[in-house]
Amino acid sequence: SISNNFIFKSLAELDKQFFIKIMSQAAIGDPFEEVGENPEDDFNELIEGAGNKFKPELWKIAYLNNQPIGVFLPQEFADIAQAGTLFYIGVIPEFRGKGFGKILHAEGLSILANNNIHTYKGSTDIANKPMLKIFEQNNCNLKLTQYFYKPEK
């Protein structure tokens, strides 16, 4: 299977600036990701959001044939024991549409389970068809729909 060809390297093993660069590449053209002016600030906000449960060894870049193809951030919730999510999952644009997102998501779920995090709560925009398909392919069932409002600029 193609998933056996992947190598996963963690933030703990890699240079932080390189990790941020790959995350930024994975966010290019993603209409559901609000990419800010400063990717490092955005990244630091994610770390801050992880709180005392932040484990850089769990945040991963996926490589195929020694080339980074995507990133995923398995994360235990700071305020809910044994429950977690993937803070972010993204595939670099030229590798999209090949089923890699499903593999990265499944690997993230596996990492959570292997770290005694047995309740997964994933979310996406209701218009994000690729991510909705990934949830379905990886046996995640819709439990709740939330609405978020923000003022127009």
PDB file of C-alpha atoms in Angstrom, residues 69-152:
ATOM      1  CA  ILE A  69       3.898  16.402   0.861  1.00  0.00           C
ATOM      2  CA  GLY A  70       1.841  17.524   3.837  1.00  0.00           C
ATOM      3  CA  VAL A  71       1.475  18.179   7.519  1.00  0.00           C
ATOM      4  CA  PHE A  72      -0.824  17.146  10.355  1.00  0.00           C
ATOM      5  CA  LEU A  73      -0.982  18.154  14.001  1.00  0.00           C
ATOM      6  CA  PRO A  74      -2.468  15.515  16.341  1.00  0.00           C
ATOM      7  CA  GLN A  75      -3.294  17.247  19.606  1.00  0.00           C
ATOM      8  CA  GLU A  76      -4.852  16.300  22.926  1.00  0.00           C
ATOM      9  CA  PHE A  77      -7.279  18.933  24.171  1.00  0.00           C
ATOM     10  CA  ALA A  78      -5.822  21.017  27.008  1.00  0.00           C
ATOM     11  CA  ASP A  79      -9.106  20.906  28.931  1.00  0.00           C
ATOM     12  CA  ILE A  80     -10.560  17.439  28.143  1.00  0.00           C
ATOM     13  CA  ALA A  81      -8.701  14.320  29.288  1.00  0.00           C
ATOM     14  CA  GLN A  82      -8.111  11.589  26.710  1.00  0.00           C
ATOM     15  CA  ALA A  83      -9.790  13.623  23.950  1.00  0.00           C
ATOM     16  CA  GLY A  84      -8.161  15.318  21.021  1.00  0.00           C
ATOM     17  CA  THR A  85      -8.222  16.470  17.441  1.00  0.00           C
ATOM     18  CA  LEU A  86      -5.992  17.292  14.526  1.00  0.00           C
ATOM     19  CA  PHE A  87      -5.298  21.015  14.945  1.00  0.00           C
ATOM     20  CA  TYR A  88      -4.442  21.180  11.261  1.00  0.00           C
ATOM     21  CA  ILE A  89      -4.102  18.842   8.319  1.00  0.00           C
ATOM     22  CA  GLY A  90      -2.928  19.998   4.919  1.00  0.00           C
ATOM     23  CA  VAL A  91      -1.463  18.630   1.710  1.00  0.00           C
ATOM     24  CA  ILE A  92       0.867  20.728  -0.462  1.00  0.00           C
ATOM     25  CA  PRO A  93      -1.115  21.780  -3.585  1.00  0.00           C
ATOM     26  CA  GLU A  94       0.754  19.696  -6.182  1.00  0.00           C
ATOM     27  CA  PHE A  95       0.034  16.532  -4.137  1.00  0.00           C
ATOM     28  CA  ARG A  96      -3.692  17.131  -3.626  1.00  0.00           C
ATOM     29  CA  GLY A  97      -6.345  14.872  -5.129  1.00  0.00           C
ATOM     30  CA  LYS A  98      -4.255  11.693  -4.729  1.00  0.00           C
ATOM     31  CA  GLY A  99      -5.781  10.377  -1.474  1.00  0.00           C
ATOM     32  CA  PHE A 100      -2.893  11.578   0.674  1.00  0.00           C
ATOM     33  CA  GLY A 101      -5.167  13.600   2.973  1.00  0.00           C
ATOM     34  CA  LYS A 102      -6.945  10.379   3.968  1.00  0.00           C
ATOM     35  CA  ILE A 103      -3.585   8.771   4.815  1.00  0.00           C
ATOM     36  CA  LEU A 104      -2.410  11.766   6.867  1.00  0.00           C
ATOM     37  CA  HIS A 105      -5.727  11.920   8.738  1.00  0.00           C
ATOM     38  CA  ALA A 106      -5.629   8.170   9.460  1.00  0.00           C
ATOM     39  CA  GLU A 107      -2.034   8.459  10.692  1.00  0.00           C
ATOM     40  CA  GLY A 108      -3.082  11.358  12.936  1.00  0.00           C
ATOM     41  CA  LEU A 109      -5.937   9.274  14.391  1.00  0.00           C
ATOM     42  CA  SER A 110      -3.483   6.423  14.988  1.00  0.00           C
ATOM     43  CA  ILE A 111      -1.046   8.733  16.791  1.00  0.00           C
ATOM     44  CA  LEU A 112      -3.858  10.002  19.023  1.00  0.00           C
ATOM     45  CA  ALA A 113      -4.937   6.428  19.868  1.00  0.00           C
ATOM     46  CA  ASN A 114      -1.338   5.365  20.534  1.00  0.00           C
ATOM     47  CA  ASN A 115      -1.067   8.245  23.015  1.00  0.00           C
ATOM     48  CA  ASN A 116      -4.135   7.158  24.998  1.00  0.00           C
ATOM     49  CA  ILE A 117      -6.360   9.786  23.361  1.00  0.00           C
ATOM     50  CA  HIS A 118      -9.460   7.769  22.531  1.00  0.00           C
ATOM     51  CA  THR A 119     -12.049  10.476  21.844  1.00  0.00           C
ATOM     52  CA  TYR A 120     -11.546  12.290  18.540  1.00  0.00           C
ATOM     53  CA  LYS A 121     -13.376  15.482  17.641  1.00  0.00           C
ATOM     54  CA  GLY A 122     -12.660  16.699  14.125  1.00  0.00           C
ATOM     55  CA  SER A 123     -14.228  19.676  12.415  1.00  0.00           C
ATOM     56  CA  THR A 124     -14.270  21.409   9.061  1.00  0.00           C
ATOM     57  CA  ASP A 125     -16.273  23.914   7.061  1.00  0.00           C
ATOM     58  CA  ILE A 126     -19.487  22.352   5.701  1.00  0.00           C
ATOM     59  CA  ALA A 127     -18.334  23.354   2.200  1.00  0.00           C
ATOM     60  CA  ASN A 128     -14.963  21.568   2.549  1.00  0.00           C
ATOM     61  CA  LYS A 129     -15.901  18.528   0.454  1.00  0.00           C
ATOM     62  CA  PRO A 130     -12.402  16.948   0.448  1.00  0.00           C
ATOM     63  CA  MET A 131     -12.223  16.955   4.267  1.00  0.00           C
ATOM     64  CA  LEU A 132     -15.813  15.718   4.614  1.00  0.00           C
ATOM     65  CA  LYS A 133     -14.884  12.802   2.338  1.00  0.00           C
ATOM     66  CA  ILE A 134     -11.787  12.065   4.450  1.00  0.00           C
ATOM     67  CA  PHE A 135     -13.900  11.945   7.624  1.00  0.00           C
ATOM     68  CA  GLU A 136     -16.238   9.485   5.916  1.00  0.00           C
ATOM     69  CA  GLN A 137     -13.397   7.329   4.535  1.00  0.00           C
ATOM     70  CA  ASN A 138     -11.794   7.118   7.987  1.00  0.00           C
ATOM     71  CA  ASN A 139     -15.072   6.126   9.701  1.00  0.00           C
ATOM     72  CA  CYS A 140     -15.736   9.429  11.463  1.00  0.00           C
ATOM     73  CA  ASN A 141     -19.450  10.100  11.908  1.00  0.00           C
ATOM     74  CA  LEU A 142     -21.157  13.493  11.958  1.00  0.00           C
ATOM     75  CA  LYS A 143     -22.413  14.225  15.480  1.00  0.00           C
ATOM     76  CA  LEU A 144     -22.955  17.981  15.531  1.00  0.00           C
ATOM     77  CA  THR A 145     -23.148  21.015  13.265  1.00  0.00           C
ATOM     78  CA  GLN A 146     -21.961  24.329  14.672  1.00  0.00           C
ATOM     79  CA  TYR A 147     -22.383  27.821  13.266  1.00  0.00           C
ATOM     80  CA  PHE A 148     -19.765  30.520  13.683  1.00  0.00           C
ATOM     81  CA  TYR A 149     -20.473  34.174  13.108  1.00  0.00           C
ATOM     82  CA  LYS A 150     -18.102  37.050  12.627  1.00  0.00           C
ATOM     83  CA  PRO A 151     -18.791  40.652  11.729  1.00  0.00           C
ATOM     84  CA  GLU A 152     -18.173  41.805   8.188  1.00  0.00           C
TER      85      GLU A 152
END
